[in-house]
């Protein structure tokens, strides 16, 4: 197996973003810029970014275009809460037909831009029976079903320029960032659930039997993203914070009249954005 991208490809994309945005602080430095990935229905969070420069994914060398609904496909670079941020308005998913390596290309570009801390957001179905649509969940750990099926972005010759062959995932979601998120939530009076995120390929939503199975094996939420990006980030030495918006309660009974739909996911996402924006703004202030 050969990799599609090498160090020169990541460098080229990073240099393009640096040149296009004219931001010279997009380099490894003390603290460094903070990366942000905005999931389904969460694009508008980027409107809070000041001095914003937008770069379309289509223009950036080797970036894949975003085909998923609610994903604008733009990189927004600017300032938020006193931090330089590199925000992805929309991401690529395995279900779109991209490889794990392609999905995570932007994460290594962020590393080249000096990103040392990454905030991953997503829309997810609630599996924990206590969760309600509109809840926010701090990701404390994950279950990588797609990885178990052999699709892991770290498979292949190790990208030695970024990290080691066998990276530990014991603390994949950095304790210091989890603490910052919990403190920020408490200060704002925002309820922040905590739980394990299960990554499935999609694009179909889960069957009731799959939802009951996920609950049995310890999942609190289920979604179709985030985990490949977290793996590549941790491999590259980036600290990761993951926040799921519970956009719907996953249906676990065959005789239920309820069905999960894209509309429900998008609508709840829109409703949650102000709360998520407040939370992330407060987290950034603490970094
Ligand atoms: N399942 C999988 N992915 C999702 C869901 C869900 O119920 N809701 C939002 N993304």
PDB file of C-alpha atoms and ligand atoms in Angstrom:
ATOM      1  CA  UNK A   1       0.000   0.000   0.000  1.00  0.00           C
ATOM      2  CA  UNK A   2       1.299   3.433  -0.871  1.00  0.00           C
ATOM      3  CA  UNK A   3       0.047   6.689   0.563  1.00  0.00           C
ATOM      4  CA  UNK A   4      -1.593   9.257  -1.676  1.00  0.00           C
ATOM      5  CA  UNK A   5      -0.070  12.244   0.123  1.00  0.00           C
ATOM      6  CA  UNK A   6       3.487  12.931   1.240  1.00  0.00           C
ATOM      7  CA  UNK A   7       5.053  15.705   3.370  1.00  0.00           C
ATOM      8  CA  UNK A   8       5.436  17.981   0.323  1.00  0.00           C
ATOM      9  CA  UNK A   9       1.668  17.857  -0.346  1.00  0.00           C
ATOM     10  CA  UNK A  10       0.807  18.954   3.204  1.00  0.00           C
ATOM     11  CA  UNK A  11       3.434  21.715   2.996  1.00  0.00           C
ATOM     12  CA  UNK A  12       2.088  22.962  -0.315  1.00  0.00           C
ATOM     13  CA  UNK A  13      -1.479  23.220   0.987  1.00  0.00           C
ATOM     14  CA  UNK A  14      -0.302  24.944   4.182  1.00  0.00           C
ATOM     15  CA  UNK A  15       1.790  27.440   2.224  1.00  0.00           C
ATOM     16  CA  UNK A  16      -1.211  28.186  -0.008  1.00  0.00           C
ATOM     17  CA  UNK A  17      -3.406  28.983   3.018  1.00  0.00           C
ATOM     18  CA  UNK A  18      -0.671  31.146   4.549  1.00  0.00           C
ATOM     19  CA  UNK A  19      -0.233  33.098   1.316  1.00  0.00           C
ATOM     20  CA  UNK A  20      -3.953  33.464   0.578  1.00  0.00           C
ATOM     21  CA  UNK A  21      -4.858  34.695   4.057  1.00  0.00           C
ATOM     22  CA  UNK A  22      -1.712  36.759   4.514  1.00  0.00           C
ATOM     23  CA  UNK A  23      -1.481  35.527   8.096  1.00  0.00           C
ATOM     24  CA  UNK A  24       2.097  35.077   9.123  1.00  0.00           C
ATOM     25  CA  UNK A  25       1.091  33.693  12.540  1.00  0.00           C
ATOM     26  CA  UNK A  26       0.009  30.422  10.908  1.00  0.00           C
ATOM     27  CA  UNK A  27       3.203  28.710  12.036  1.00  0.00           C
ATOM     28  CA  UNK A  28       4.287  26.473  14.870  1.00  0.00           C
ATOM     29  CA  UNK A  29       4.728  28.750  17.884  1.00  0.00           C
ATOM     30  CA  UNK A  30       4.037  28.965  21.597  1.00  0.00           C
ATOM     31  CA  UNK A  31       0.348  28.068  21.863  1.00  0.00           C
ATOM     32  CA  UNK A  32      -0.141  28.288  18.111  1.00  0.00           C
ATOM     33  CA  UNK A  33      -3.421  28.668  16.249  1.00  0.00           C
ATOM     34  CA  UNK A  34      -6.430  26.606  17.361  1.00  0.00           C
ATOM     35  CA  UNK A  35      -8.089  24.327  14.805  1.00  0.00           C
ATOM     36  CA  UNK A  36     -11.855  24.053  14.648  1.00  0.00           C
ATOM     37  CA  UNK A  37     -13.982  21.620  12.636  1.00  0.00           C
ATOM     38  CA  UNK A  38     -17.653  22.547  12.341  1.00  0.00           C
ATOM     39  CA  UNK A  39     -20.057  19.673  11.759  1.00  0.00           C
ATOM     40  CA  UNK A  40     -23.534  19.348  10.249  1.00  0.00           C
ATOM     41  CA  UNK A  41     -25.739  22.373  10.844  1.00  0.00           C
ATOM     42  CA  UNK A  42     -22.952  24.124  12.772  1.00  0.00           C
ATOM     43  CA  UNK A  43     -21.434  26.214   9.939  1.00  0.00           C
ATOM     44  CA  UNK A  44     -22.749  29.483  11.310  1.00  0.00           C
ATOM     45  CA  UNK A  45     -20.469  29.224  14.332  1.00  0.00           C
ATOM     46  CA  UNK A  46     -17.759  30.596  12.034  1.00  0.00           C
ATOM     47  CA  UNK A  47     -19.686  33.886  11.837  1.00  0.00           C
ATOM     48  CA  UNK A  48     -18.273  34.693  15.265  1.00  0.00           C
ATOM     49  CA  UNK A  49     -14.729  34.715  13.817  1.00  0.00           C
ATOM     50  CA  UNK A  50     -13.228  38.217  13.449  1.00  0.00           C
ATOM     51  CA  UNK A  51     -10.751  39.446  10.805  1.00  0.00           C
ATOM     52  CA  UNK A  52     -12.058  36.426   8.907  1.00  0.00           C
ATOM     53  CA  UNK A  53     -10.469  35.330   5.638  1.00  0.00           C
ATOM     54  CA  UNK A  54     -12.352  32.578   3.797  1.00  0.00           C
ATOM     55  CA  UNK A  55     -10.677  30.115   1.476  1.00  0.00           C
ATOM     56  CA  UNK A  56     -12.798  27.661  -0.500  1.00  0.00           C
ATOM     57  CA  UNK A  57     -11.682  24.026  -0.259  1.00  0.00           C
ATOM     58  CA  UNK A  58     -11.725  23.862  -4.064  1.00  0.00           C
ATOM     59  CA  UNK A  59      -8.822  26.290  -4.203  1.00  0.00           C
ATOM     60  CA  UNK A  60      -6.586  24.557  -1.675  1.00  0.00           C
ATOM     61  CA  UNK A  61      -4.224  21.964  -3.189  1.00  0.00           C
ATOM     62  CA  UNK A  62      -5.424  18.384  -2.462  1.00  0.00           C
ATOM     63  CA  UNK A  63      -8.445  19.431  -0.370  1.00  0.00           C
ATOM     64  CA  UNK A  64     -11.562  17.401  -1.221  1.00  0.00           C
ATOM     65  CA  UNK A  65     -14.760  19.316  -1.833  1.00  0.00           C
ATOM     66  CA  UNK A  66     -17.594  18.927   0.635  1.00  0.00           C
ATOM     67  CA  UNK A  67     -20.675  17.144  -0.740  1.00  0.00           C
ATOM     68  CA  UNK A  68     -22.538  16.681   2.549  1.00  0.00           C
ATOM     69  CA  UNK A  69     -25.590  18.847   3.332  1.00  0.00           C
ATOM     70  CA  UNK A  70     -24.941  21.718   5.732  1.00  0.00           C
ATOM     71  CA  UNK A  71     -21.230  21.726   4.978  1.00  0.00           C
ATOM     72  CA  UNK A  72     -20.102  24.966   3.303  1.00  0.00           C
ATOM     73  CA  UNK A  73     -16.657  23.729   2.289  1.00  0.00           C
ATOM     74  CA  UNK A  74     -14.620  26.757   3.347  1.00  0.00           C
ATOM     75  CA  UNK A  75     -11.655  27.327   5.591  1.00  0.00           C
ATOM     76  CA  UNK A  76     -12.158  30.405   7.787  1.00  0.00           C
ATOM     77  CA  UNK A  77      -9.015  31.897   9.275  1.00  0.00           C
ATOM     78  CA  UNK A  78      -9.210  34.716  11.797  1.00  0.00           C
ATOM     79  CA  UNK A  79      -9.445  35.602  15.479  1.00  0.00           C
ATOM     80  CA  UNK A  80     -11.847  34.331  18.128  1.00  0.00           C
ATOM     81  CA  UNK A  81     -11.584  35.002  21.874  1.00  0.00           C
ATOM     82  CA  UNK A  82      -8.015  36.222  21.570  1.00  0.00           C
ATOM     83  CA  UNK A  83      -6.854  33.151  19.642  1.00  0.00           C
ATOM     84  CA  UNK A  84      -5.927  32.743  16.003  1.00  0.00           C
ATOM     85  CA  UNK A  85      -8.284  30.081  14.664  1.00  0.00           C
ATOM     86  CA  UNK A  86      -8.313  27.903  11.557  1.00  0.00           C
ATOM     87  CA  UNK A  87     -11.927  26.789  11.185  1.00  0.00           C
ATOM     88  CA  UNK A  88     -13.278  24.230   8.754  1.00  0.00           C
ATOM     89  CA  UNK A  89     -16.834  25.081   7.726  1.00  0.00           C
ATOM     90  CA  UNK A  90     -17.770  21.559   6.827  1.00  0.00           C
ATOM     91  CA  UNK A  91     -15.741  18.385   6.573  1.00  0.00           C
ATOM     92  CA  UNK A  92     -15.473  15.288   4.437  1.00  0.00           C
ATOM     93  CA  UNK A  93     -16.937  11.965   5.483  1.00  0.00           C
ATOM     94  CA  UNK A  94     -16.180   8.351   4.776  1.00  0.00           C
ATOM     95  CA  UNK A  95     -19.751   7.916   3.443  1.00  0.00           C
ATOM     96  CA  UNK A  96     -19.056  10.418   0.659  1.00  0.00           C
ATOM     97  CA  UNK A  97     -16.620   7.902  -0.797  1.00  0.00           C
ATOM     98  CA  UNK A  98     -13.427   9.567   0.388  1.00  0.00           C
ATOM     99  CA  UNK A  99     -10.668   7.467   1.901  1.00  0.00           C
ATOM    100  CA  UNK A 100      -9.646   7.848   5.530  1.00  0.00           C
ATOM    101  CA  UNK A 101      -6.433   9.497   4.271  1.00  0.00           C
ATOM    102  CA  UNK A 102      -8.369  12.053   2.212  1.00  0.00           C
ATOM    103  CA  UNK A 103     -10.781  12.876   5.041  1.00  0.00           C
ATOM    104  CA  UNK A 104      -7.915  13.708   7.358  1.00  0.00           C
ATOM    105  CA  UNK A 105      -5.710  15.630   4.895  1.00  0.00           C
ATOM    106  CA  UNK A 106      -6.811  19.013   6.369  1.00  0.00           C
ATOM    107  CA  UNK A 107      -5.807  17.956   9.887  1.00  0.00           C
ATOM    108  CA  UNK A 108      -2.184  17.452   8.863  1.00  0.00           C
ATOM    109  CA  UNK A 109      -2.304  20.743   6.968  1.00  0.00           C
ATOM    110  CA  UNK A 110      -3.476  22.374  10.205  1.00  0.00           C
ATOM    111  CA  UNK A 111      -0.494  20.799  11.947  1.00  0.00           C
ATOM    112  CA  UNK A 112       1.756  22.387   9.336  1.00  0.00           C
ATOM    113  CA  UNK A 113       0.038  25.709  10.086  1.00  0.00           C
ATOM    114  CA  UNK A 114       1.082  25.348  13.715  1.00  0.00           C
ATOM    115  CA  UNK A 115      -2.176  24.039  15.174  1.00  0.00           C
ATOM    116  CA  UNK A 116      -1.485  22.378  18.529  1.00  0.00           C
ATOM    117  CA  UNK A 117      -5.068  22.188  19.786  1.00  0.00           C
ATOM    118  CA  UNK A 118      -8.056  21.062  17.771  1.00  0.00           C
ATOM    119  CA  UNK A 119     -11.764  21.356  18.556  1.00  0.00           C
ATOM    120  CA  UNK A 120     -13.878  18.795  16.692  1.00  0.00           C
ATOM    121  CA  UNK A 121     -17.654  19.255  16.597  1.00  0.00           C
ATOM    122  CA  UNK A 122     -20.319  17.040  15.106  1.00  0.00           C
ATOM    123  CA  UNK A 123     -23.989  16.188  14.983  1.00  0.00           C
ATOM    124  CA  UNK A 124     -24.749  12.891  16.666  1.00  0.00           C
ATOM    125  CA  UNK A 125     -27.626  10.654  17.618  1.00  0.00           C
ATOM    126  CA  UNK A 126     -28.240  10.154  21.325  1.00  0.00           C
ATOM    127  CA  UNK A 127     -27.811   6.512  22.381  1.00  0.00           C
ATOM    128  CA  UNK A 128     -27.694   7.100  26.144  1.00  0.00           C
ATOM    129  CA  UNK A 129     -31.377   6.981  27.233  1.00  0.00           C
ATOM    130  CA  UNK A 130     -30.875  10.080  29.404  1.00  0.00           C
ATOM    131  CA  UNK A 131     -29.902  12.232  26.402  1.00  0.00           C
ATOM    132  CA  UNK A 132     -32.337  14.606  24.678  1.00  0.00           C
ATOM    133  CA  UNK A 133     -32.246  16.362  21.311  1.00  0.00           C
ATOM    134  CA  UNK A 134     -30.424  19.654  21.786  1.00  0.00           C
ATOM    135  CA  UNK A 135     -28.023  18.356  24.437  1.00  0.00           C
ATOM    136  CA  UNK A 136     -24.291  19.010  24.132  1.00  0.00           C
ATOM    137  CA  UNK A 137     -21.937  16.117  24.885  1.00  0.00           C
ATOM    138  CA  UNK A 138     -18.264  16.304  25.707  1.00  0.00           C
ATOM    139  CA  UNK A 139     -16.581  13.357  23.979  1.00  0.00           C
ATOM    140  CA  UNK A 140     -14.488  11.546  26.586  1.00  0.00           C
ATOM    141  CA  UNK A 141     -13.595   8.524  24.438  1.00  0.00           C
ATOM    142  CA  UNK A 142     -14.640   6.796  21.227  1.00  0.00           C
ATOM    143  CA  UNK A 143     -15.496   3.481  19.606  1.00  0.00           C
ATOM    144  CA  UNK A 144     -14.011   3.259  16.117  1.00  0.00           C
ATOM    145  CA  UNK A 145     -16.168   0.723  14.268  1.00  0.00           C
ATOM    146  CA  UNK A 146     -14.895   1.869  10.880  1.00  0.00           C
ATOM    147  CA  UNK A 147     -11.320   1.442  12.071  1.00  0.00           C
ATOM    148  CA  UNK A 148     -12.139  -2.046  13.341  1.00  0.00           C
ATOM    149  CA  UNK A 149     -13.376  -2.813   9.834  1.00  0.00           C
ATOM    150  CA  UNK A 150      -9.962  -1.825   8.473  1.00  0.00           C
ATOM    151  CA  UNK A 151     -10.438   1.810   7.508  1.00  0.00           C
ATOM    152  CA  UNK A 152      -8.079   3.766   9.713  1.00  0.00           C
ATOM    153  CA  UNK A 153      -6.246   6.839   8.365  1.00  0.00           C
ATOM    154  CA  UNK A 154      -3.045   5.690  10.082  1.00  0.00           C
ATOM    155  CA  UNK A 155      -2.906   2.405   8.123  1.00  0.00           C
ATOM    156  CA  UNK A 156      -0.084   2.229   5.578  1.00  0.00           C
ATOM    157  CA  UNK A 157       3.533   3.340   5.770  1.00  0.00           C
ATOM    158  CA  UNK A 158       3.788   5.491   8.901  1.00  0.00           C
ATOM    159  CA  UNK A 159       3.836   9.233   8.183  1.00  0.00           C
ATOM    160  CA  UNK A 160       7.009   9.606  10.228  1.00  0.00           C
ATOM    161  CA  UNK A 161       7.070  13.373   9.612  1.00  0.00           C
ATOM    162  CA  UNK A 162       3.997  13.631  11.867  1.00  0.00           C
ATOM    163  CA  UNK A 163       4.201  10.919  14.491  1.00  0.00           C
ATOM    164  CA  UNK A 164       4.990   7.397  15.652  1.00  0.00           C
ATOM    165  CA  UNK A 165       3.829   4.049  14.281  1.00  0.00           C
ATOM    166  CA  UNK A 166       1.774   3.007  17.318  1.00  0.00           C
ATOM    167  CA  UNK A 167       0.260   6.116  18.891  1.00  0.00           C
ATOM    168  CA  UNK A 168      -1.469   5.734  22.258  1.00  0.00           C
ATOM    169  CA  UNK A 169      -5.179   6.591  22.381  1.00  0.00           C
ATOM    170  CA  UNK A 170      -5.566   6.300  26.149  1.00  0.00           C
ATOM    171  CA  UNK A 171      -5.934  10.070  26.390  1.00  0.00           C
ATOM    172  CA  UNK A 172      -7.148  10.800  22.864  1.00  0.00           C
ATOM    173  CA  UNK A 173      -9.408  13.575  24.148  1.00  0.00           C
ATOM    174  CA  UNK A 174      -7.008  15.706  26.168  1.00  0.00           C
ATOM    175  CA  UNK A 175      -7.757  15.951  29.872  1.00  0.00           C
ATOM    176  CA  UNK A 176      -6.707  19.607  30.038  1.00  0.00           C
ATOM    177  CA  UNK A 177      -9.182  20.527  27.281  1.00  0.00           C
ATOM    178  CA  UNK A 178     -11.975  18.429  28.778  1.00  0.00           C
ATOM    179  CA  UNK A 179     -11.454  20.220  32.070  1.00  0.00           C
ATOM    180  CA  UNK A 180     -11.538  23.606  30.322  1.00  0.00           C
ATOM    181  CA  UNK A 181     -14.817  22.686  28.595  1.00  0.00           C
ATOM    182  CA  UNK A 182     -16.463  21.495  31.820  1.00  0.00           C
ATOM    183  CA  UNK A 183     -15.380  24.634  33.672  1.00  0.00           C
ATOM    184  CA  UNK A 184     -16.580  26.893  30.862  1.00  0.00           C
ATOM    185  CA  UNK A 185     -19.937  25.088  30.742  1.00  0.00           C
ATOM    186  CA  UNK A 186     -20.386  25.378  34.478  1.00  0.00           C
ATOM    187  CA  UNK A 187     -19.566  29.084  34.427  1.00  0.00           C
ATOM    188  CA  UNK A 188     -22.104  29.684  31.648  1.00  0.00           C
ATOM    189  CA  UNK A 189     -24.782  27.494  33.219  1.00  0.00           C
ATOM    190  CA  UNK A 190     -24.745  25.210  30.157  1.00  0.00           C
ATOM    191  CA  UNK A 191     -25.441  21.517  30.752  1.00  0.00           C
ATOM    192  CA  UNK A 192     -22.610  19.520  29.225  1.00  0.00           C
ATOM    193  CA  UNK A 193     -23.138  15.779  29.073  1.00  0.00           C
ATOM    194  CA  UNK A 194     -20.144  13.466  28.858  1.00  0.00           C
ATOM    195  CA  UNK A 195     -19.890  10.272  26.895  1.00  0.00           C
ATOM    196  CA  UNK A 196     -18.411   7.847  24.410  1.00  0.00           C
ATOM    197  CA  UNK A 197     -18.862   8.597  20.707  1.00  0.00           C
ATOM    198  CA  UNK A 198     -19.323   5.645  18.357  1.00  0.00           C
ATOM    199  CA  UNK A 199     -18.141   6.169  14.775  1.00  0.00           C
ATOM    200  CA  UNK A 200     -20.110   4.310  12.102  1.00  0.00           C
ATOM    201  CA  UNK A 201     -19.621   4.730   8.368  1.00  0.00           C
ATOM    202  CA  UNK A 202     -23.198   5.662   7.486  1.00  0.00           C
ATOM    203  CA  UNK A 203     -24.742   7.067   5.340  1.00  0.00           C
ATOM    204  CA  UNK A 204     -27.874   5.311   6.599  1.00  0.00           C
ATOM    205  CA  UNK A 205     -28.991   6.004  10.143  1.00  0.00           C
ATOM    206  CA  UNK A 206     -28.863   3.024  12.508  1.00  0.00           C
ATOM    207  CA  UNK A 207     -31.442   0.258  12.750  1.00  0.00           C
ATOM    208  CA  UNK A 208     -33.146  -0.143  16.142  1.00  0.00           C
ATOM    209  CA  UNK A 209     -31.095  -3.313  16.726  1.00  0.00           C
ATOM    210  CA  UNK A 210     -27.885  -1.411  16.005  1.00  0.00           C
ATOM    211  CA  UNK A 211     -28.887   1.324  18.461  1.00  0.00           C
ATOM    212  CA  UNK A 212     -29.543  -1.260  21.198  1.00  0.00           C
ATOM    213  CA  UNK A 213     -26.213  -2.939  20.368  1.00  0.00           C
ATOM    214  CA  UNK A 214     -24.345   0.381  20.582  1.00  0.00           C
ATOM    215  CA  UNK A 215     -25.854   1.013  24.012  1.00  0.00           C
ATOM    216  CA  UNK A 216     -24.792  -2.460  25.179  1.00  0.00           C
ATOM    217  CA  UNK A 217     -21.167  -1.906  24.176  1.00  0.00           C
ATOM    218  CA  UNK A 218     -20.887   1.429  25.924  1.00  0.00           C
ATOM    219  CA  UNK A 219     -21.744   4.109  23.363  1.00  0.00           C
ATOM    220  CA  UNK A 220     -23.535   7.270  24.465  1.00  0.00           C
ATOM    221  CA  UNK A 221     -23.769   8.898  21.037  1.00  0.00           C
ATOM    222  CA  UNK A 222     -23.396   7.774  17.424  1.00  0.00           C
ATOM    223  CA  UNK A 223     -22.228   9.628  14.343  1.00  0.00           C
ATOM    224  CA  UNK A 224     -20.429   9.473  11.018  1.00  0.00           C
ATOM    225  CA  UNK A 225     -17.348  11.649  11.548  1.00  0.00           C
ATOM    226  CA  UNK A 226     -14.765  13.016  13.989  1.00  0.00           C
ATOM    227  CA  UNK A 227     -12.870   9.828  14.866  1.00  0.00           C
ATOM    228  CA  UNK A 228     -10.556   9.735  11.791  1.00  0.00           C
ATOM    229  CA  UNK A 229      -9.664  13.377  12.429  1.00  0.00           C
ATOM    230  CA  UNK A 230      -9.042  12.728  16.128  1.00  0.00           C
ATOM    231  CA  UNK A 231      -6.727   9.806  15.326  1.00  0.00           C
ATOM    232  CA  UNK A 232      -4.616  11.786  12.880  1.00  0.00           C
ATOM    233  CA  UNK A 233      -4.490  14.768  15.228  1.00  0.00           C
ATOM    234  CA  UNK A 234      -3.354  12.701  18.217  1.00  0.00           C
ATOM    235  CA  UNK A 235      -0.786  10.943  16.011  1.00  0.00           C
ATOM    236  CA  UNK A 236       0.587  14.366  15.077  1.00  0.00           C
ATOM    237  CA  UNK A 237       0.778  15.527  18.695  1.00  0.00           C
ATOM    238  CA  UNK A 238      -2.299  17.768  18.576  1.00  0.00           C
ATOM    239  CA  UNK A 239      -4.498  17.974  21.680  1.00  0.00           C
ATOM    240  CA  UNK A 240      -8.132  17.239  20.830  1.00  0.00           C
ATOM    241  CA  UNK A 241     -11.410  18.477  22.280  1.00  0.00           C
ATOM    242  CA  UNK A 242     -14.559  16.816  20.911  1.00  0.00           C
ATOM    243  CA  UNK A 243     -18.086  18.150  21.320  1.00  0.00           C
ATOM    244  CA  UNK A 244     -21.170  16.380  19.953  1.00  0.00           C
ATOM    245  CA  UNK A 245     -24.480  18.096  19.519  1.00  0.00           C
ATOM    246  CA  UNK A 246     -27.167  15.522  20.157  1.00  0.00           C
ATOM    247  CA  UNK A 247     -29.430  16.427  17.254  1.00  0.00           C
ATOM    248  CA  UNK A 248     -31.821  13.524  17.701  1.00  0.00           C
ATOM    249  CA  UNK A 249     -32.504  10.581  19.955  1.00  0.00           C
ATOM    250  CA  UNK A 250     -31.530   7.411  18.097  1.00  0.00           C
ATOM    251  CA  UNK A 251     -34.603   5.195  17.702  1.00  0.00           C
ATOM    252  CA  UNK A 252     -34.199   1.863  19.506  1.00  0.00           C
ATOM    253  CA  UNK A 253     -37.643   0.278  19.071  1.00  0.00           C
ATOM    254  CA  UNK A 254     -39.032  -1.351  15.935  1.00  0.00           C
ATOM    255  CA  UNK A 255     -42.589  -0.256  16.672  1.00  0.00           C
ATOM    256  CA  UNK A 256     -41.632   3.398  17.161  1.00  0.00           C
ATOM    257  CA  UNK A 257     -43.430   5.921  14.966  1.00  0.00           C
ATOM    258  CA  UNK A 258     -40.345   8.117  15.048  1.00  0.00           C
ATOM    259  CA  UNK A 259     -37.709   8.108  12.300  1.00  0.00           C
ATOM    260  CA  UNK A 260     -34.398   9.964  12.291  1.00  0.00           C
ATOM    261  CA  UNK A 261     -34.157  12.398   9.392  1.00  0.00           C
ATOM    262  CA  UNK A 262     -31.634  14.804   7.936  1.00  0.00           C
ATOM    263  CA  UNK A 263     -34.141  17.638   8.498  1.00  0.00           C
ATOM    264  CA  UNK A 264     -34.283  16.930  12.218  1.00  0.00           C
ATOM    265  CA  UNK A 265     -30.474  16.815  12.417  1.00  0.00           C
ATOM    266  CA  UNK A 266     -30.097  20.171  10.625  1.00  0.00           C
ATOM    267  CA  UNK A 267     -32.908  21.889  12.534  1.00  0.00           C
ATOM    268  CA  UNK A 268     -31.595  20.873  15.960  1.00  0.00           C
ATOM    269  CA  UNK A 269     -28.089  21.871  14.846  1.00  0.00           C
ATOM    270  CA  UNK A 270     -29.347  25.370  14.083  1.00  0.00           C
ATOM    271  CA  UNK A 271     -31.053  25.637  17.463  1.00  0.00           C
ATOM    272  CA  UNK A 272     -27.924  24.523  19.325  1.00  0.00           C
ATOM    273  CA  UNK A 273     -25.426  26.834  17.550  1.00  0.00           C
ATOM    274  CA  UNK A 274     -25.784  29.840  19.917  1.00  0.00           C
ATOM    275  CA  UNK A 275     -25.155  27.631  22.979  1.00  0.00           C
ATOM    276  CA  UNK A 276     -22.258  25.840  21.294  1.00  0.00           C
ATOM    277  CA  UNK A 277     -20.789  29.178  20.186  1.00  0.00           C
ATOM    278  CA  UNK A 278     -20.977  30.493  23.761  1.00  0.00           C
ATOM    279  CA  UNK A 279     -19.314  27.342  25.074  1.00  0.00           C
ATOM    280  CA  UNK A 280     -16.483  27.283  22.529  1.00  0.00           C
ATOM    281  CA  UNK A 281     -15.856  31.004  22.883  1.00  0.00           C
ATOM    282  CA  UNK A 282     -15.459  30.511  26.632  1.00  0.00           C
ATOM    283  CA  UNK A 283     -13.206  27.485  26.106  1.00  0.00           C
ATOM    284  CA  UNK A 284     -10.948  29.498  23.765  1.00  0.00           C
ATOM    285  CA  UNK A 285     -10.667  32.206  26.423  1.00  0.00           C
ATOM    286  CA  UNK A 286      -9.232  29.640  28.790  1.00  0.00           C
ATOM    287  CA  UNK A 287      -6.536  28.333  26.446  1.00  0.00           C
TER     288      UNK A 287
HETATM  289  N1  LIG B   1     -26.883   8.503  13.702  1.00  0.00           N
HETATM  290  C1  LIG B   1     -25.725   8.712  13.052  1.00  0.00           C
HETATM  291  N2  LIG B   1     -25.279   9.912  12.755  1.00  0.00           N
HETATM  292  C2  LIG B   1     -25.988  10.974  13.147  1.00  0.00           C
HETATM  293  C3  LIG B   1     -27.184  10.843  13.829  1.00  0.00           C
HETATM  294  C4  LIG B   1     -27.670   9.529  14.128  1.00  0.00           C
HETATM  295  O1  LIG B   1     -28.725   9.329  14.733  1.00  0.00           O
HETATM  296  N3  LIG B   1     -27.645  12.091  14.081  1.00  0.00           N
HETATM  297  C5  LIG B   1     -26.739  12.948  13.555  1.00  0.00           C
HETATM  298  N4  LIG B   1     -25.728  12.279  12.984  1.00  0.00           N
END
